[in-house]
mmCIF file of C-alpha atoms in Angstrom:
data_model
loop_
_atom_site.group_PDB
_atom_site.id
_atom_site.type_symbol
_atom_site.label_atom_id
_atom_site.label_comp_id
_atom_site.label_asym_id
_atom_site.label_seq_id
_atom_site.Cartn_x
_atom_site.Cartn_y
_atom_site.Cartn_z
ATOM 1 C CA MET A 1 5.038 36.579 -24.316
ATOM 2 C CA SER A 2 7.751 38.178 -21.919
ATOM 3 C CA TYR A 3 9.379 36.851 -18.950
ATOM 4 C CA SER A 4 11.610 39.531 -17.194
ATOM 5 C CA LEU A 5 13.315 37.277 -14.386
ATOM 6 C CA GLN A 6 16.792 39.038 -13.988
ATOM 7 C CA ASP A 7 19.624 36.652 -14.651
ATOM 8 C CA ALA A 8 17.773 33.655 -14.779
ATOM 9 C CA VAL A 9 18.735 30.355 -16.337
ATOM 10 C CA TYR A 10 15.794 28.939 -18.350
ATOM 11 C CA VAL A 11 15.547 25.161 -18.392
ATOM 12 C CA ALA A 12 13.456 23.319 -21.270
ATOM 13 C CA ILE A 13 12.693 19.654 -20.982
ATOM 14 C CA GLY A 14 13.582 17.959 -24.336
ATOM 15 C CA ARG A 15 15.051 19.499 -27.371
ATOM 16 C CA ILE A 16 11.799 20.678 -28.985
ATOM 17 C CA ALA A 17 10.845 22.476 -25.909
ATOM 18 C CA GLN A 18 14.250 24.133 -26.005
ATOM 19 C CA SER A 19 13.915 25.278 -29.732
ATOM 20 C CA GLU A 20 10.360 26.871 -28.736
ATOM 21 C CA LEU A 21 11.529 28.345 -25.445
ATOM 22 C CA ARG A 22 14.497 30.185 -27.181
ATOM 23 C CA LYS A 23 12.038 32.232 -29.142
ATOM 24 C CA VAL A 24 10.909 33.922 -26.072
ATOM 25 C CA VAL A 25 13.566 33.916 -23.325
ATOM 26 C CA SER A 26 17.350 33.366 -23.143
ATOM 27 C CA PRO A 27 19.544 31.786 -22.105
ATOM 28 C CA VAL A 28 18.045 28.339 -22.433
ATOM 29 C CA VAL A 29 19.788 24.990 -21.351
ATOM 30 C CA VAL A 30 18.131 21.620 -22.089
ATOM 31 C CA GLU A 31 17.516 18.553 -20.094
ATOM 32 C CA ASP A 32 17.638 16.129 -22.835
ATOM 33 C CA ASP A 33 18.179 12.914 -20.684
ATOM 34 C CA CYS A 34 15.249 10.531 -19.694
ATOM 35 C CA LEU A 35 15.892 9.914 -16.229
ATOM 36 C CA LEU A 36 13.161 7.134 -16.322
ATOM 37 C CA LEU A 37 15.939 5.033 -17.808
ATOM 38 C CA GLY A 38 18.924 3.685 -16.400
ATOM 39 C CA PRO A 39 21.049 4.533 -13.302
ATOM 40 C CA SER A 40 21.023 7.705 -11.214
ATOM 41 C CA SER A 41 22.835 9.156 -8.312
ATOM 42 C CA ALA A 42 22.044 11.799 -5.734
ATOM 43 C CA ASP A 43 25.636 12.733 -5.783
ATOM 44 C CA PRO A 44 26.012 15.063 -8.880
ATOM 45 C CA LYS A 45 29.453 14.081 -10.254
ATOM 46 C CA ARG A 46 28.566 10.373 -9.737
ATOM 47 C CA HIS A 47 25.337 11.057 -11.501
ATOM 48 C CA ARG A 48 27.058 12.500 -14.616
ATOM 49 C CA VAL A 49 29.554 9.593 -14.977
ATOM 50 C CA MET A 50 26.709 6.861 -14.525
ATOM 51 C CA ARG A 51 24.632 8.836 -17.278
ATOM 52 C CA THR A 52 27.560 9.168 -19.570
ATOM 53 C CA ARG A 53 28.233 5.490 -19.029
ATOM 54 C CA TYR A 54 24.654 4.654 -19.846
ATOM 55 C CA TRP A 55 23.905 6.543 -22.979
ATOM 56 C CA GLY A 56 27.643 6.777 -24.379
ATOM 57 C CA VAL A 57 27.736 10.524 -24.140
ATOM 58 C CA GLN A 58 26.976 12.983 -21.403
ATOM 59 C CA PRO A 59 23.349 14.241 -21.625
ATOM 60 C CA SER A 60 22.418 17.634 -20.274
ATOM 61 C CA ALA A 61 25.910 18.909 -20.179
ATOM 62 C CA LYS A 62 25.352 22.736 -20.214
ATOM 63 C CA LEU A 63 22.335 22.248 -17.750
ATOM 64 C CA ASN A 64 24.369 20.230 -15.425
ATOM 65 C CA LYS A 65 27.252 23.181 -15.404
ATOM 66 C CA SER A 66 24.420 25.625 -14.834
ATOM 67 C CA ILE A 67 22.739 23.995 -11.824
ATOM 68 C CA ALA A 68 26.327 23.207 -10.145
ATOM 69 C CA ARG A 69 27.077 26.937 -9.963
ATOM 70 C CA ASP A 70 27.249 28.925 -6.820
ATOM 71 C CA ASP A 71 26.207 32.413 -8.487
ATOM 72 C CA GLY A 72 22.831 32.435 -6.757
ATOM 73 C CA LYS A 73 21.198 33.109 -10.281
ATOM 74 C CA PRO A 74 17.414 31.945 -10.274
ATOM 75 C CA ILE A 75 16.461 28.754 -12.294
ATOM 76 C CA CYS A 76 13.256 28.833 -14.352
ATOM 77 C CA ILE A 77 11.815 25.424 -15.723
ATOM 78 C CA ALA A 78 9.477 25.132 -18.478
ATOM 79 C CA LEU A 79 7.697 22.195 -17.011
ATOM 80 C CA PRO A 80 5.435 19.647 -18.854
ATOM 81 C CA SER A 81 3.183 17.490 -17.030
ATOM 82 C CA THR A 82 5.055 14.190 -17.495
ATOM 83 C CA ILE A 83 6.762 11.740 -15.071
ATOM 84 C CA ASP A 84 10.316 12.275 -16.715
ATOM 85 C CA GLY A 85 9.602 16.155 -16.296
ATOM 86 C CA LEU A 86 8.740 15.551 -12.444
ATOM 87 C CA LEU A 87 12.017 13.706 -12.207
ATOM 88 C CA SER A 88 14.212 16.346 -13.912
ATOM 89 C CA PHE A 89 12.272 19.186 -11.882
ATOM 90 C CA SER A 90 13.272 17.090 -8.582
ATOM 91 C CA ARG A 91 16.707 16.711 -9.743
ATOM 92 C CA ILE A 92 16.937 20.493 -10.342
ATOM 93 C CA CYS A 93 15.319 21.344 -7.130
ATOM 94 C CA ALA A 94 18.006 19.255 -5.125
ATOM 95 C CA SER A 95 20.667 21.088 -6.681
ATOM 96 C CA GLY A 96 18.908 24.363 -6.224
ATOM 97 C CA ALA A 97 18.054 23.622 -2.432
ATOM 98 C CA ALA A 98 21.777 22.783 -1.786
ATOM 99 C CA ARG A 99 22.769 26.123 -3.242
ATOM 100 C CA ARG A 100 19.942 28.048 -1.856
ATOM 101 C CA ARG A 101 18.963 29.254 -5.397
ATOM 102 C CA GLN A 102 15.415 30.168 -6.178
ATOM 103 C CA VAL A 103 13.555 27.927 -8.561
ATOM 104 C CA TYR A 104 10.494 29.180 -10.622
ATOM 105 C CA THR A 105 8.147 27.139 -13.291
ATOM 106 C CA VAL A 106 6.336 27.906 -16.159
ATOM 107 C CA ALA A 107 3.696 25.076 -16.508
ATOM 108 C CA LEU A 108 3.273 23.898 -19.973
ATOM 109 C CA GLU A 109 -0.337 22.651 -19.610
ATOM 110 C CA PRO A 110 -1.303 19.870 -22.263
ATOM 111 C CA ASP A 111 -5.008 20.129 -23.853
ATOM 112 C CA ALA A 112 -6.055 17.088 -22.268
ATOM 113 C CA VAL A 113 -5.566 16.605 -18.450
ATOM 114 C CA GLY A 114 -3.720 13.401 -17.600
ATOM 115 C CA ALA A 115 -5.982 10.613 -15.871
ATOM 116 C CA MET A 116 -5.381 8.889 -12.735
ATOM 117 C CA PRO A 117 -3.815 5.501 -13.386
ATOM 118 C CA GLN A 118 -5.898 2.566 -12.277
ATOM 119 C CA GLY A 119 -4.523 -0.915 -11.940
ATOM 120 C CA PRO A 120 -0.928 -2.035 -12.374
ATOM 121 C CA ASP A 121 0.068 0.148 -15.231
ATOM 122 C CA PRO A 122 0.839 4.081 -15.429
ATOM 123 C CA SER A 123 -1.486 6.178 -17.695
ATOM 124 C CA PRO A 124 0.069 6.827 -21.127
ATOM 125 C CA LYS A 125 2.205 9.949 -21.553
ATOM 126 C CA VAL A 126 0.431 13.077 -22.172
ATOM 127 C CA TYR A 127 2.232 15.001 -24.957
ATOM 128 C CA VAL A 128 2.416 18.813 -24.832
ATOM 129 C CA ASP A 129 2.441 21.036 -27.829
ATOM 130 C CA VAL A 130 5.044 23.396 -26.531
ATOM 131 C CA ALA A 131 4.640 26.133 -29.023
ATOM 132 C CA ASP A 132 0.692 26.134 -28.350
ATOM 133 C CA ALA A 133 1.220 26.126 -24.519
ATOM 134 C CA LEU A 134 3.523 29.093 -24.657
ATOM 135 C CA ARG A 135 1.255 31.000 -26.875
ATOM 136 C CA ARG A 136 -1.327 30.724 -23.934
ATOM 137 C CA THR A 137 1.266 32.839 -21.902
ATOM 138 C CA PRO A 138 1.396 30.623 -18.599
ATOM 139 C CA PRO A 139 2.440 32.547 -15.618
ATOM 140 C CA MET A 140 5.660 32.093 -13.924
ATOM 141 C CA ALA A 141 5.425 30.959 -10.336
ATOM 142 C CA ARG A 142 8.102 30.946 -7.649
ATOM 143 C CA CYS A 143 8.336 27.646 -5.992
ATOM 144 C CA SER A 144 8.074 27.588 -2.105
ATOM 145 C CA GLU A 145 10.907 26.301 0.071
ATOM 146 C CA LEU A 146 8.568 23.304 0.967
ATOM 147 C CA GLU A 147 7.972 22.495 -2.566
ATOM 148 C CA ILE A 148 11.567 22.578 -3.368
ATOM 149 C CA ALA A 149 12.387 20.579 -0.456
ATOM 150 C CA LEU A 150 9.694 17.883 -1.091
ATOM 151 C CA SER A 151 10.787 17.776 -4.753
ATOM 152 C CA ALA A 152 14.533 17.415 -3.660
ATOM 153 C CA THR A 153 13.431 14.661 -1.369
ATOM 154 C CA LEU A 154 11.795 12.644 -4.535
ATOM 155 C CA TRP A 155 15.060 12.872 -6.411
ATOM 156 C CA LYS A 156 17.085 11.555 -3.263
ATOM 157 C CA LEU A 157 14.615 8.747 -2.921
ATOM 158 C CA TRP A 158 14.763 7.678 -6.428
ATOM 159 C CA CYS A 159 18.487 7.588 -6.233
ATOM 160 C CA ARG A 160 18.518 5.275 -3.331
ATOM 161 C CA ARG A 161 19.814 1.784 -3.352
ATOM 162 C CA SER A 162 16.621 0.572 -1.901
ATOM 163 C CA PRO A 163 13.495 1.492 -3.698
ATOM 164 C CA VAL A 164 11.081 1.046 -0.933
ATOM 165 C CA ALA A 165 11.092 4.345 0.439
ATOM 166 C CA MET A 166 10.526 5.655 -3.125
ATOM 167 C CA SER A 167 7.435 3.600 -3.542
ATOM 168 C CA ARG A 168 5.929 4.436 -0.381
ATOM 169 C CA PHE A 169 6.393 8.132 -1.011
ATOM 170 C CA CYS A 170 4.663 7.862 -4.468
ATOM 171 C CA ALA A 171 1.901 5.702 -2.776
ATOM 172 C CA THR A 172 1.183 8.204 -0.312
ATOM 173 C CA GLY A 173 1.343 11.262 -2.549
ATOM 174 C CA GLY A 174 -0.279 9.527 -5.471
ATOM 175 C CA ALA A 175 -3.784 9.418 -3.812
ATOM 176 C CA LEU A 176 -3.459 13.229 -4.371
ATOM 177 C CA HIS A 177 -1.453 13.811 -7.576
ATOM 178 C CA PRO A 178 -1.881 11.900 -10.562
ATOM 179 C CA LEU A 179 1.877 12.441 -11.694
ATOM 180 C CA LEU A 180 3.037 10.584 -8.240
ATOM 181 C CA ALA A 181 0.697 7.675 -8.913
ATOM 182 C CA ASN A 182 2.020 7.331 -12.295
ATOM 183 C CA LEU A 183 5.646 7.346 -11.286
ATOM 184 C CA GLY A 184 5.075 5.041 -8.498
ATOM 185 C CA ARG A 185 3.486 2.560 -10.972
ATOM 186 C CA TYR A 186 6.010 2.920 -13.506
ATOM 187 C CA HIS A 187 8.594 2.465 -10.994
ATOM 188 C CA ALA A 188 7.178 -0.684 -9.276
ATOM 189 C CA GLY A 189 6.531 -2.018 -12.937
ATOM 190 C CA PHE A 190 10.364 -2.855 -13.438
ATOM 191 C CA PHE A 191 10.666 -5.124 -10.328
ATOM 192 C CA PRO A 192 9.610 -8.822 -10.310
ATOM 193 C CA ARG A 193 6.285 -9.523 -8.799
ATOM 194 C CA ARG A 194 5.159 -11.704 -6.065
ATOM 195 C CA THR A 195 1.486 -12.901 -6.242
ATOM 196 C CA GLU A 196 -0.584 -15.795 -5.161
ATOM 197 C CA ARG A 197 0.901 -17.742 -8.211
ATOM 198 C CA GLY A 198 4.569 -17.225 -7.006
ATOM 199 C CA LEU A 199 7.192 -15.208 -8.330
ATOM 200 C CA LEU A 200 6.677 -13.635 -11.861
ATOM 201 C CA MET A 201 8.447 -11.285 -14.093
ATOM 202 C CA SER A 202 8.048 -7.302 -14.019
ATOM 203 C CA ARG A 203 4.936 -6.175 -15.374
ATOM 204 C CA PHE A 204 6.859 -4.324 -18.211
ATOM 205 C CA ASP A 205 8.975 -7.522 -19.052
ATOM 206 C CA GLU A 206 5.681 -9.603 -19.215
ATOM 207 C CA LEU A 207 4.103 -7.182 -21.568
ATOM 208 C CA LEU A 208 6.833 -6.846 -23.667
ATOM 209 C CA LEU A 209 7.803 -10.629 -23.939
ATOM 210 C CA ARG A 210 4.263 -11.484 -24.705
ATOM 211 C CA GLN A 211 4.764 -9.915 -28.195
ATOM 212 C CA LEU A 212 7.103 -12.671 -28.828
ATOM 213 C CA SER A 213 6.499 -15.824 -30.686
ATOM 214 C CA SER A 214 8.028 -18.679 -32.320
ATOM 215 C CA ASP A 215 8.559 -16.342 -35.539
ATOM 216 C CA TRP A 216 11.266 -13.882 -35.764
ATOM 217 C CA ILE A 217 10.040 -10.208 -34.991
ATOM 218 C CA LYS A 218 12.019 -6.829 -35.346
ATOM 219 C CA PRO A 219 11.602 -4.275 -32.559
ATOM 220 C CA VAL A 220 10.015 -1.838 -34.941
ATOM 221 C CA LYS A 221 7.059 -4.237 -35.116
ATOM 222 C CA VAL A 222 7.117 -5.131 -31.406
ATOM 223 C CA PHE A 223 6.757 -1.337 -30.820
ATOM 224 C CA SER A 224 4.069 -0.563 -33.324
ATOM 225 C CA GLY A 225 1.869 -3.658 -32.469
ATOM 226 C CA GLY A 226 2.434 -2.769 -28.618
ATOM 227 C CA MET A 227 1.211 0.707 -29.289
ATOM 228 C CA ARG A 228 -1.847 -0.523 -31.346
ATOM 229 C CA ALA A 229 -2.773 -3.255 -29.101
ATOM 230 C CA ARG A 230 -3.841 -1.159 -26.176
ATOM 231 C CA SER A 231 -3.085 -4.224 -23.839
ATOM 232 C CA GLY A 232 -1.181 -1.977 -21.414
ATOM 233 C CA LEU A 233 1.971 -1.910 -23.018
ATOM 234 C CA HIS A 234 1.398 1.060 -24.995
ATOM 235 C CA ALA A 235 1.265 3.109 -21.887
ATOM 236 C CA TRP A 236 4.937 2.061 -20.921
ATOM 237 C CA LEU A 237 6.177 2.486 -24.455
ATOM 238 C CA SER A 238 5.007 6.046 -24.507
ATOM 239 C CA HIS A 239 7.305 6.588 -21.402
ATOM 240 C CA VAL A 240 10.310 4.511 -22.351
ATOM 241 C CA GLY A 241 10.235 5.184 -26.130
ATOM 242 C CA ASP A 242 10.932 2.830 -29.019
ATOM 243 C CA LEU A 243 14.820 2.449 -28.696
ATOM 244 C CA TYR A 244 14.240 0.738 -25.276
ATOM 245 C CA VAL A 245 12.416 -2.163 -26.850
ATOM 246 C CA PRO A 246 15.666 -3.476 -28.629
ATOM 247 C CA GLU A 247 17.871 -2.451 -25.579
ATOM 248 C CA ARG A 248 15.587 -4.650 -23.257
ATOM 249 C CA LEU A 249 15.246 -7.489 -25.587
ATOM 250 C CA LEU A 250 18.927 -7.755 -26.294
ATOM 251 C CA SER A 251 19.486 -7.781 -22.676
ATOM 252 C CA TRP A 252 17.181 -10.901 -22.305
ATOM 253 C CA SER A 253 18.961 -12.547 -25.479
ATOM 254 C CA ARG A 254 22.269 -12.041 -24.014
ATOM 255 C CA HIS A 255 21.659 -13.077 -20.278
ATOM 256 C CA THR A 256 23.736 -16.283 -19.862
ATOM 257 C CA HIS A 257 21.647 -17.521 -16.922
ATOM 258 C CA GLY A 258 18.276 -17.466 -18.724
ATOM 259 C CA ARG A 259 18.639 -18.182 -22.447
ATOM 260 C CA ILE A 260 14.914 -17.405 -22.708
ATOM 261 C CA ILE A 261 14.918 -15.665 -26.199
ATOM 262 C CA GLU A 262 17.478 -15.636 -29.116
ATOM 263 C CA CYS A 263 18.294 -12.964 -31.648
ATOM 264 C CA GLU A 264 19.842 -12.720 -35.141
ATOM 265 C CA GLU A 265 21.412 -9.409 -36.471
ATOM 266 C CA HIS A 266 20.954 -7.731 -39.597
ATOM 267 C CA PRO A 267 24.234 -5.817 -40.370
ATOM 268 C CA GLY A 268 22.826 -3.786 -42.967
ATOM 269 C CA LYS A 269 20.323 -2.134 -40.841
ATOM 270 C CA SER A 270 21.355 1.218 -39.299
ATOM 271 C CA SER A 271 18.473 1.793 -37.077
ATOM 272 C CA GLU A 272 18.273 -0.572 -33.977
ATOM 273 C CA LEU A 273 14.638 -0.987 -34.457
ATOM 274 C CA SER A 274 15.429 -2.954 -37.610
ATOM 275 C CA ARG A 275 18.921 -4.173 -37.000
ATOM 276 C CA TRP A 276 17.842 -7.128 -34.804
ATOM 277 C CA SER A 277 15.150 -9.798 -34.796
ATOM 278 C CA PHE A 278 13.760 -11.917 -31.706
ATOM 279 C CA ARG A 279 11.947 -14.976 -30.865
ATOM 280 C CA TRP A 280 11.381 -17.594 -28.150
ATOM 281 C CA ARG A 281 13.815 -20.289 -27.530
ATOM 282 C CA ALA A 282 12.143 -23.613 -27.390
ATOM 283 C CA GLY A 283 10.176 -23.657 -24.023
ATOM 284 C CA GLY A 284 11.169 -20.172 -23.252
ATOM 285 C CA GLU A 285 7.331 -19.237 -22.917
ATOM 286 C CA ALA A 286 7.013 -20.843 -19.856
ATOM 287 C CA ILE A 287 8.766 -17.756 -18.070
ATOM 288 C CA LEU A 288 5.505 -16.089 -18.666
ATOM 289 C CA ASP A 289 3.824 -18.362 -15.934
ATOM 290 C CA ALA A 290 6.548 -18.281 -13.490
ATOM 291 C CA LEU A 291 9.926 -16.932 -12.827
ATOM 292 C CA PRO A 292 12.161 -19.963 -11.647
ATOM 293 C CA SER A 293 14.731 -17.545 -9.859
ATOM 294 C CA LEU A 294 15.763 -13.965 -10.155
ATOM 295 C CA GLN A 295 19.090 -14.872 -11.871
ATOM 296 C CA VAL A 296 17.086 -16.213 -14.800
ATOM 297 C CA ALA A 297 16.240 -12.443 -15.813
ATOM 298 C CA PRO A 298 18.649 -9.562 -16.838
ATOM 299 C CA PRO A 299 19.074 -6.974 -14.215
ATOM 300 C CA VAL A 300 17.832 -3.528 -15.062
ATOM 301 C CA SER A 301 18.841 -0.228 -13.224
ATOM 302 C CA ILE A 302 16.061 2.162 -12.326
ATOM 303 C CA GLY A 303 17.229 5.060 -10.313
ATOM 304 C CA GLY A 304 19.538 3.922 -7.529
ATOM 305 C CA ALA A 305 18.184 0.415 -7.452
ATOM 306 C CA VAL A 306 18.364 -2.567 -9.480
ATOM 307 C CA ALA A 307 15.767 -4.878 -10.343
ATOM 308 C CA TYR A 308 16.270 -8.967 -10.464
ATOM 309 C CA ASP A 309 19.392 -8.565 -8.260
ATOM 310 C CA PRO A 310 19.479 -11.744 -6.085
ATOM 311 C CA GLU A 311 21.781 -9.965 -3.609
ATOM 312 C CA HIS A 312 19.166 -7.285 -3.081
ATOM 313 C CA ALA A 313 15.803 -9.054 -3.541
ATOM 314 C CA TRP A 314 13.288 -6.206 -4.279
ATOM 315 C CA ILE A 315 10.004 -7.397 -5.427
ATOM 316 C CA CYS A 316 6.600 -5.863 -6.636
ATOM 317 C CA ARG A 317 3.432 -6.452 -4.396
ATOM 318 C CA PHE A 318 -0.014 -5.244 -4.730
ATOM 319 C CA ASP A 319 -2.006 -3.747 -2.063
ATOM 320 C CA VAL A 320 -5.851 -4.442 -1.433
ATOM 321 C CA ARG A 321 -6.700 -1.682 -4.161
ATOM 322 C CA GLY A 322 -4.584 -3.326 -6.748
ATOM 323 C CA THR A 323 -1.947 -0.739 -6.461
ATOM 324 C CA PRO A 324 1.663 -1.822 -7.024
ATOM 325 C CA TYR A 325 4.565 -1.192 -4.477
ATOM 326 C CA VAL A 326 8.057 -2.243 -4.033
ATOM 327 C CA THR A 327 9.152 -4.249 -0.932
ATOM 328 C CA ARG A 328 11.824 -6.660 0.026
ATOM 329 C CA LEU A 329 11.463 -10.227 -0.680
ATOM 330 C CA ALA A 330 11.157 -12.432 2.465
ATOM 331 C CA ALA A 331 14.747 -13.496 3.734
ATOM 332 C CA ALA A 332 13.872 -17.094 3.241
ATOM 333 C CA ASP A 333 13.555 -16.506 -0.562
ATOM 334 C CA GLY A 334 15.793 -13.636 -0.947
ATOM 335 C CA SER A 335 18.857 -15.939 0.343
ATOM 336 C CA THR A 336 18.568 -17.913 -2.973
ATOM 337 C CA GLY A 337 16.406 -15.710 -5.298
ATOM 338 C CA ARG A 338 13.915 -18.709 -5.719
ATOM 339 C CA ALA A 339 10.204 -18.294 -5.293
ATOM 340 C CA SER A 340 8.688 -20.186 -2.365
ATOM 341 C CA THR A 341 5.855 -22.390 -2.614
ATOM 342 C CA GLY A 342 4.019 -21.054 0.705
#
């Protein structure tokens, strides 16, 4: 396979894709940052600072330098059909649009087509065999100015402090494209829910904490059990990965306002998946039935927004089809973060 786009910078999504793409083109830079997790900013410099603070090191450093240049070189992205790939593509398009650079894609199609999600959960991540996909010689396609502009808009919406417009964008486009429908469900699933039962934890947190009991359990077992159970959690874990399990459980155990779960450390274990054990505190399970206030849950950054923030009380609701979307908690509730009884 040969691509002859002169002076192009080729982008791989993930390090495995980078090693395979380097066999056929050069130069290749890698997006090794999962933008689905943690804070993001539409301002490139601020974004780099936020991502470095989140991970402890700066991810995608060479990619960031490449897309920030004003040299006019085209960018070609080997693009998988995943929601993290969609966000990375949108970020690159935002930079390309600002510098009037041409953007091309090589679509890495999986063996199985991802299904349109139904209900509150995203569909599981569809994994792509990059080597096999490249052997099929997928064509290179130039993105239109409209496609670049729409993708850049998605990135800017993802980075907004208010998640409402992002949620509406995905709901509108999700009827036509399964990736947008998937991204919309993923996004909404990190915000606390308001239902006829009152205020509840986010969909992701509920599924995760339901894996706990009065007995100690390590994140490795939470992850493996969640992947096997097919309760809905397996779909979320396919997108966030295994290391997010101890990260979120630690946030819950260290949150001073809630004291819902407790943890113990095993210092001899090098892996984060085995270094900690978690269990419910006495009476902590009651949070599965009702969220007393937004302050009880540890906040979580997603894009430019923060879930469980009493000062900016965003919640997840469901439309008549059962599709989740994000909106603002009513002023009477948002002033205190308490669930109303009406």
